[in-house]
């Protein structure tokens, strides 16, 4: 993914034009997972390529100098989406973002994810960049992460020795680092059945359209009357990893949603995040965005602006 | 590994090469995937013509188009997927040629700016609309902009202004301004809806 999609710093030097600016690597296109695992074992310095929209830029900027590139684009079992028993959905990790948006099941049943995918990068990048690539880059600002956290998605990791599954929350370890072992491939993202009647809102704060998120907030609410029965909140670009805002969830669940509750939830969200100041924004501003956007999302989703003036 | 760009001159007749490129490389199919210096022959369709080109592991689609295929209508701007100057269509979808590994183009169909329009040289309806609406100034962003617009209209034949802007969000223009460009796309869409193609 490009900087726009995955957080490569803007100041990264670019490759010299018209010349190959990289040290050499071998390019492999396995067609089965088994073959891919074998290549990973043979080339300890190999980089996995899904969409490649981030990887190629980083290689050309010499941030990465892999001895080999193992492309996951020709492995059929990594692409597509399939309904699961229990009403969930399994998304192949190497499915391009644009393909996910063409699927009615994704758009209708997981609208929070669709909202985030639509504002990710540009059409050109969405046609190529993949869900798994976005997650494995583990950028704090990965657009797909907050909605997937709110849906309590799990990731499936497979190696020649077996298969394991983790909550997405445990997959992220820090900026650019994940729980994936070098021998493993992220094969799928598994979404549980969406809570019935859930109301959702994704907000991405940015300066211009193509920007990386300065901060992002994903909110999922299930209400019974005015009482919050379930709340799932997550935020991006405001911590070393995309964050699930559990303190806010605990505060909201079981409570009657009022404007005061929304204000308090916003305050709690602001204290739950740990943003930094970098070239895109400041820590204070990001914290403020989280506070305001959580509050406004709750007001909007609970229909509070009709009752008493919007804050 | 040494760059191997030398010796790959551009095609002498861009228009001809755009439509009916003849393969420069011939010979047996590849090679191997285990050496870092190996060239692989990759077969693809470019602007309707089947071609076979030598590709190195580190090549991007952009390198192959502008290098051995001599299709220099595709521009390199940022080289990082920000500006969209290198936009081409792969199997009908807009992609950044600077982010597309050349090895992945095997068996796919690429459309570049040289492949739009008629064999007679007549412009495509989108190109014509860009000309009429003054949506071109220096021209550097135009090939990518026009291909992005072409893909946009294929997906949304009657786009709203918001859809036009969303569809072109990956393409930067630094001189014309976007107003004329959006108008051009709107014009092309209106003519298609009205049944006319010019």
XYZ file of C-alpha atoms in Angstrom:
509
model
C 0.000 0.000 0.000
C 1.135 3.503 -0.492
C 1.626 5.970 2.230
C -1.978 6.870 1.705
C -3.077 3.411 2.607
C -0.615 2.209 5.123
C 1.418 4.841 6.786
C 4.765 4.976 5.044
C 6.232 8.315 6.033
C 5.839 10.990 3.438
C 9.519 11.858 3.560
C 10.587 8.443 2.341
C 13.058 8.973 -0.491
C 11.779 7.859 -3.804
C 13.506 5.654 -6.239
C 15.472 7.177 -9.048
C 13.304 7.461 -12.105
C 13.852 5.223 -15.013
C 16.272 3.061 -13.164
C 15.827 0.143 -10.882
C 16.396 1.688 -7.507
C 16.379 -1.542 -5.609
C 18.821 -4.181 -4.782
C 17.869 -7.383 -6.455
C 15.425 -9.919 -5.184
C 13.889 -13.034 -6.582
C 10.188 -12.860 -7.322
C 8.115 -15.939 -6.605
C 4.516 -16.574 -7.527
C 3.383 -19.699 -5.712
C -0.073 -21.023 -6.558
C -0.633 -22.975 -3.347
C -0.111 -22.228 0.324
C 2.129 -25.254 0.614
C 4.444 -23.843 -2.018
C 4.394 -20.438 -0.325
C 5.368 -21.954 3.030
C 8.224 -23.818 1.397
C 9.491 -20.576 -0.168
C 9.266 -18.800 3.180
C 11.349 -21.561 4.748
C 13.910 -21.397 1.942
C 14.231 -17.609 2.010
C 14.373 -16.343 5.582
C 14.654 -12.752 4.329
C 11.590 -12.995 2.122
C 8.836 -10.392 2.095
C 5.236 -11.398 1.494
C 3.440 -9.414 -1.179
C -0.352 -9.254 -1.348
C -1.367 -6.099 -3.196
C 2.168 -4.783 -3.136
C 1.048 -1.162 -3.069
C 2.957 -0.515 0.126
C 5.733 -3.068 -0.219
C 6.995 -1.893 -3.605
C 7.259 1.698 -2.404
C 9.186 0.630 0.686
C 11.528 -1.565 -1.292
C 12.231 1.217 -3.761
C 12.820 3.612 -0.891
C 15.283 1.016 0.460
C 13.439 0.813 3.743
C 13.222 -2.893 3.063
C 15.730 -5.022 1.200
C 14.199 -8.465 1.015
C 16.189 -11.288 -0.554
C 13.002 -12.582 -2.096
C 9.436 -11.496 -2.653
C 6.768 -14.163 -2.290
C 3.598 -13.034 -4.008
C 0.287 -14.249 -2.584
C -1.708 -13.058 -5.573
C -1.985 -16.397 -7.368
C -3.196 -18.491 -4.440
C -6.913 -19.069 -4.973
C -7.738 -19.930 -1.362
C -6.595 -16.501 -0.208
C -9.135 -14.669 -2.341
C -12.853 -14.174 -2.045
C -15.393 -14.289 0.729
C -17.574 -17.099 2.041
C -20.510 -17.258 4.430
C -19.813 -19.229 7.584
C -22.018 -21.320 9.765
C -23.522 -19.186 12.478
C -24.017 -16.230 10.164
C -20.432 -15.008 10.006
C -18.302 -14.181 7.013
C -14.823 -15.341 6.096
C -12.807 -12.896 4.035
C -9.784 -14.176 2.116
C -6.785 -12.123 3.230
C -5.555 -11.367 -0.292
C -8.894 -10.057 -1.530
C -8.566 -6.554 -2.976
C -10.521 -3.885 -1.114
C -12.541 -3.002 -4.237
C -13.662 -6.630 -4.545
C -14.951 -6.590 -0.980
C -16.952 -3.460 -1.772
C -18.535 -5.227 -4.730
C -19.920 -7.906 -2.444
C -23.451 -7.324 -1.249
C -22.836 -9.376 1.910
C -20.030 -7.066 2.974
C -21.869 -3.860 2.156
C -25.231 -4.887 3.626
C -24.236 -6.919 6.655
C -21.020 -5.134 7.642
C -21.742 -1.500 6.763
C -19.162 -0.192 9.233
C -16.435 -2.021 7.315
C -17.837 -0.830 3.991
C -17.837 2.779 5.210
C -14.139 2.503 6.036
C -13.198 0.699 2.821
C -14.867 3.385 0.704
C -12.686 6.136 2.102
C -9.472 4.166 1.948
C -6.807 5.636 -0.340
C -7.849 5.985 -4.007
C -9.772 3.830 -6.511
C -6.479 2.767 -8.098
C -5.155 1.532 -4.775
C -8.441 -0.054 -3.668
C -8.363 -2.128 -6.853
C -5.121 -3.740 -5.762
C -4.515 -3.295 -2.031
C -5.803 -6.114 0.134
C -7.449 -6.475 3.509
C -4.691 -8.767 4.787
C -1.969 -6.447 3.550
C -3.536 -3.525 5.361
C -3.646 -5.526 8.606
C -0.184 -7.082 8.307
C 1.430 -3.688 7.777
C 0.014 -2.936 11.214
C -0.040 0.776 10.724
C -1.839 2.517 13.603
C -3.840 4.314 10.927
C -4.897 1.227 8.941
C -8.400 2.076 7.771
C -9.723 -1.458 7.928
C -8.743 -2.033 11.545
C -11.199 0.013 13.642
C -14.332 -1.456 12.015
C -12.923 -4.971 12.186
C -12.141 -4.441 15.875
C -15.690 -3.232 16.441
C -17.040 -6.372 14.759
C -14.674 -8.463 16.917
C -13.012 -10.004 13.908
C -10.515 -12.823 14.243
C -7.523 -13.487 12.044
C -6.517 -16.902 10.773
C -2.796 -17.654 10.546
C -1.529 -20.772 8.838
C 1.899 -22.301 8.495
C 3.147 -25.661 7.291
C 2.759 -26.879 10.871
C -0.815 -25.847 11.412
C -3.391 -23.190 11.877
C -4.214 -20.793 14.681
C -6.691 -18.038 15.192
C -6.428 -14.825 17.158
C -8.721 -11.929 17.945
C -7.584 -9.065 15.730
C -6.931 -7.076 18.891
C -4.179 -9.509 19.858
C -2.735 -9.575 16.347
C -1.475 -5.981 16.550
C 1.632 -5.661 18.705
C 2.914 -2.202 17.848
C 3.530 0.078 14.896
C 4.431 -2.235 12.037
C 4.568 -5.354 14.180
C 2.087 -8.174 14.532
C 1.790 -11.583 16.137
C 2.423 -13.226 12.771
C 5.448 -15.504 12.832
C 7.833 -15.525 9.879
C 6.642 -18.978 8.858
C 2.977 -17.970 8.921
C 0.660 -16.450 6.364
C -2.429 -14.469 7.295
C -4.991 -16.441 5.342
C -8.341 -15.010 6.362
C -10.231 -12.532 8.463
C -13.274 -14.063 10.149
C -16.186 -11.876 11.044
C -18.810 -13.145 13.488
C -22.445 -12.557 12.614
C -23.155 -8.843 12.935
C -25.329 -7.889 15.929
C -28.898 -7.584 14.651
C -30.173 -4.053 14.395
C -26.771 -2.532 15.021
C -26.278 1.111 14.134
C -22.828 2.013 12.922
C -20.702 5.009 12.086
C -17.124 5.330 10.865
C -15.423 8.685 10.897
C -12.057 9.378 9.341
C -10.535 12.730 10.144
C -8.335 13.968 7.337
C -7.228 17.156 5.719
C -7.820 16.234 2.087
C -9.554 13.241 0.632
C -6.562 11.009 -0.069
C -4.942 11.534 3.331
C -4.135 8.955 5.880
C -6.370 9.287 8.885
C -5.282 11.896 11.404
C -7.587 9.951 13.652
C -10.464 7.598 12.992
C -13.327 6.327 15.083
C -15.598 3.334 14.524
C -18.775 3.018 16.574
C -21.265 0.165 16.669
C -24.341 0.408 18.886
C -27.275 -1.838 19.563
C -30.108 -0.099 21.324
C -33.262 -1.269 22.984
C -35.418 1.783 23.155
C -32.964 4.331 24.453
C -30.928 1.828 26.430
C -27.555 0.791 25.043
C -27.449 -3.009 24.934
C -24.173 -3.321 23.150
C -21.409 -0.874 22.321
C -18.267 -1.578 20.346
C -15.844 1.235 19.729
C -12.403 1.404 18.175
C -10.062 4.161 17.078
C -7.138 4.503 14.680
C -4.067 6.766 14.525
C -4.308 7.468 18.246
C -2.000 4.845 19.713
C 0.769 2.419 18.762
C -1.860 0.102 17.299
C -5.494 0.512 16.309
C -7.287 0.514 19.667
C -10.490 -0.957 20.937
C -12.035 1.429 23.449
C -13.190 -1.059 26.055
C -13.586 1.474 28.851
C -16.105 3.380 26.766
C -17.943 0.184 25.861
C -18.265 -0.768 29.546
C -19.474 2.707 30.409
C -22.158 2.695 27.723
C -23.606 -0.786 27.996
C -26.743 -0.886 30.072
C -27.033 2.886 30.196
C -29.836 5.040 28.870
C -28.278 7.163 26.159
C -28.632 10.844 26.794
C -26.645 13.818 25.696
C -24.816 13.822 29.031
C -23.888 10.170 28.583
C -22.565 10.915 25.080
C -20.448 13.762 26.437
C -19.040 11.571 29.189
C -18.328 8.743 26.731
C -16.387 11.193 24.558
C -14.311 12.249 27.571
C -13.621 8.634 28.471
C -12.575 7.886 24.894
C -10.132 10.801 24.961
C -8.460 9.422 28.060
C -8.378 5.891 26.678
C -6.215 6.759 23.684
C -2.501 7.578 23.598
C -1.793 9.601 20.485
C 1.546 11.050 19.488
C 2.515 14.249 17.743
C 3.941 13.624 14.297
C 4.053 15.315 10.932
C 0.355 14.825 10.342
C -1.122 16.092 13.574
C -0.546 16.696 17.244
C -1.378 14.504 20.207
C -3.724 17.109 21.692
C -5.642 17.581 18.483
C -6.025 13.853 17.946
C -7.316 13.379 21.477
C -9.794 16.172 20.886
C -10.950 14.605 17.615
C -11.603 11.308 19.370
C -13.587 13.025 22.098
C -15.742 15.031 19.707
C -16.253 12.267 17.167
C -17.249 9.660 19.728
C -19.721 12.101 21.236
C -21.189 13.093 17.887
C -21.407 9.487 16.713
C -23.410 8.534 19.809
C -25.678 11.544 19.434
C -26.301 10.699 15.798
C -26.727 6.955 16.218
C -29.068 7.324 19.197
C -31.060 10.069 17.483
C -30.368 12.467 20.338
C -30.143 15.572 18.181
C -33.877 15.399 17.623
C -34.602 15.366 21.313
C -32.462 18.277 22.424
C -30.046 20.471 20.469
C -26.914 18.805 19.131
C -23.779 19.542 21.077
C 21.795 -6.275 -9.720
C 22.465 -3.899 -12.547
C 19.745 -1.860 -14.099
C 19.123 -3.197 -17.537
C 17.391 -0.271 -19.080
C 20.118 0.497 -21.578
C 19.480 -0.820 -25.014
C 15.760 -0.556 -24.662
C 14.949 2.356 -26.885
C 11.468 3.689 -27.178
C 9.385 2.589 -30.071
C 9.960 4.719 -33.106
C 6.302 5.082 -33.932
C 4.379 5.523 -30.734
C 1.003 5.290 -32.384
C 1.827 2.075 -34.170
C 3.500 0.568 -31.190
C 0.494 1.370 -29.120
C -1.802 -0.724 -31.182
C 0.293 -3.437 -32.631
C 3.480 -3.862 -30.742
C 5.648 -6.644 -31.940
C 7.526 -8.516 -29.296
C 11.152 -7.561 -28.935
C 12.136 -10.647 -27.169
C 11.601 -14.060 -28.434
C 12.717 -17.453 -27.471
C 11.961 -20.023 -24.956
C 9.882 -19.507 -21.950
C 11.643 -18.862 -18.775
C 14.034 -19.187 -16.888
C 13.606 -19.465 -13.296
C 12.417 -17.688 -10.256
C 15.344 -18.382 -8.018
C 18.070 -16.085 -9.271
C 17.995 -12.387 -8.561
C 19.309 -11.477 -11.976
C 17.023 -13.560 -14.096
C 14.796 -12.097 -16.690
C 11.438 -13.731 -17.177
C 9.417 -13.518 -20.349
C 5.918 -12.393 -19.536
C 3.024 -12.570 -21.938
C 0.254 -10.012 -21.774
C -2.178 -8.096 -23.923
C -1.423 -4.410 -24.381
C -4.028 -2.255 -26.071
C -5.496 -5.320 -27.727
C -2.247 -6.827 -28.978
C -0.607 -9.841 -27.461
C 3.001 -9.150 -26.526
C 5.812 -10.913 -24.746
C 8.245 -8.802 -22.799
C 11.328 -9.477 -20.711
C 10.626 -8.622 -17.111
C 12.919 -8.513 -14.125
C 11.871 -9.272 -10.577
C 12.230 -5.650 -9.549
C 10.323 -4.192 -12.500
C 7.035 -2.426 -12.112
C 4.405 -2.403 -14.805
C 5.386 1.220 -15.397
C 8.970 0.206 -16.228
C 7.777 -2.342 -18.761
C 5.331 0.048 -20.426
C 7.758 2.939 -20.744
C 10.793 0.728 -21.344
C 10.560 -2.227 -23.686
C 7.058 -1.410 -24.885
C 7.897 2.230 -25.585
C 4.514 3.434 -24.389
C 5.627 6.703 -22.876
C 2.122 8.146 -22.697
C 1.994 6.622 -19.224
C 3.795 9.077 -16.946
C 5.766 8.618 -13.782
C 5.050 11.299 -11.234
C 5.555 10.433 -7.596
C 6.342 6.758 -8.015
C 4.424 6.034 -4.828
C 0.756 5.846 -5.730
C -0.067 9.406 -4.727
C -0.429 11.301 -7.975
C -2.071 8.888 -10.416
C -0.044 10.051 -13.435
C 0.813 6.417 -14.162
C -2.800 5.204 -14.075
C -3.558 2.455 -16.608
C -6.326 -0.110 -16.833
C -5.633 -3.734 -15.991
C -8.530 -5.933 -17.034
C -10.614 -2.767 -17.146
C -9.751 -1.526 -13.681
C -7.670 1.539 -12.924
C -4.388 0.811 -11.183
C -1.184 2.705 -10.481
C 1.407 1.232 -12.839
C 4.120 2.392 -10.415
C 2.768 0.057 -7.715
C 2.062 -2.942 -9.895
C 4.730 -5.652 -9.943
C 5.474 -6.374 -13.584
C 5.591 -10.096 -12.871
C 1.904 -9.985 -11.918
C 0.834 -8.727 -15.327
C 1.181 -12.181 -16.876
C -1.945 -13.069 -18.850
C -3.700 -9.778 -18.172
C -4.963 -7.077 -20.496
C -3.535 -3.585 -20.124
C -4.996 -0.435 -21.623
C -2.812 2.659 -21.789
C -3.620 6.100 -23.125
C -2.271 4.994 -26.506
C -4.982 2.338 -26.617
C -7.923 4.703 -26.269
C -9.558 6.176 -29.309
C -9.961 4.791 -32.786
C -7.337 3.212 -35.008
C -7.928 6.153 -37.347
C -6.516 8.436 -34.700
C -9.870 9.814 -33.595
C -10.032 10.484 -29.878
C -12.180 8.554 -27.439
C -15.246 10.355 -26.158
C -13.520 11.041 -22.836
C -10.435 12.425 -24.556
C -12.614 14.568 -26.825
C -14.506 15.944 -23.835
C -11.221 16.823 -22.091
C -10.120 18.760 -25.171
C -13.414 20.602 -25.552
C -13.719 21.507 -21.896
C -10.183 22.785 -21.585
C -9.387 20.065 -19.093
C -5.802 19.828 -20.307
C -3.038 22.300 -19.710
C 0.461 20.912 -19.373
C -0.813 17.437 -20.098
C 1.269 15.499 -17.598
C -1.679 14.302 -15.549
C -3.954 13.876 -18.562
C -3.250 10.254 -19.547
C -3.802 9.049 -15.996
C -6.741 11.365 -15.460
C -8.420 10.199 -18.681
C -7.915 6.522 -17.873
C -9.239 7.015 -14.351
C -12.250 8.809 -15.851
C -12.722 6.021 -18.381
C -12.801 3.421 -15.582
C -15.129 5.624 -13.574
C -17.620 5.914 -16.433
C -17.511 2.179 -17.033
C -18.577 1.630 -13.433
C -20.909 4.628 -13.107
C -22.294 5.525 -16.547
C -24.233 8.433 -15.087
C -22.088 9.629 -12.209
C -22.997 12.341 -9.765
C -20.447 15.108 -9.253
C -19.493 13.454 -5.995
C -18.872 10.150 -7.767
C -16.740 11.945 -10.346
C -14.668 13.562 -7.626
C -14.372 10.295 -5.712
C -13.360 8.497 -8.897
C -10.585 11.003 -9.582
C -9.347 11.355 -6.015
C -6.225 9.368 -6.862
C -5.207 11.737 -9.648
C -3.484 15.045 -8.993
C -3.481 17.955 -11.405
C -1.239 20.905 -10.650
C -2.258 23.344 -13.343
C -5.622 22.981 -15.076
C -7.654 22.820 -11.933
C -10.241 20.223 -11.265
C -13.319 22.149 -12.302
C -12.720 21.704 -16.026
C -11.792 18.076 -15.505
C -15.016 17.324 -13.640
C -16.933 19.173 -16.365
C -15.238 17.081 -19.031
C -16.250 13.846 -17.348
C -19.775 15.160 -16.912
C -19.871 16.067 -20.613
C -18.685 12.631 -21.696
C -21.268 10.980 -19.464
C -24.073 13.196 -20.752
C -23.221 12.417 -24.362
C -23.191 8.706 -23.694
C -26.537 8.965 -21.959
C -27.829 10.987 -24.884
C -26.766 8.277 -27.306
C -23.992 10.261 -28.976
C -20.404 9.182 -28.605
C -18.722 12.353 -29.745
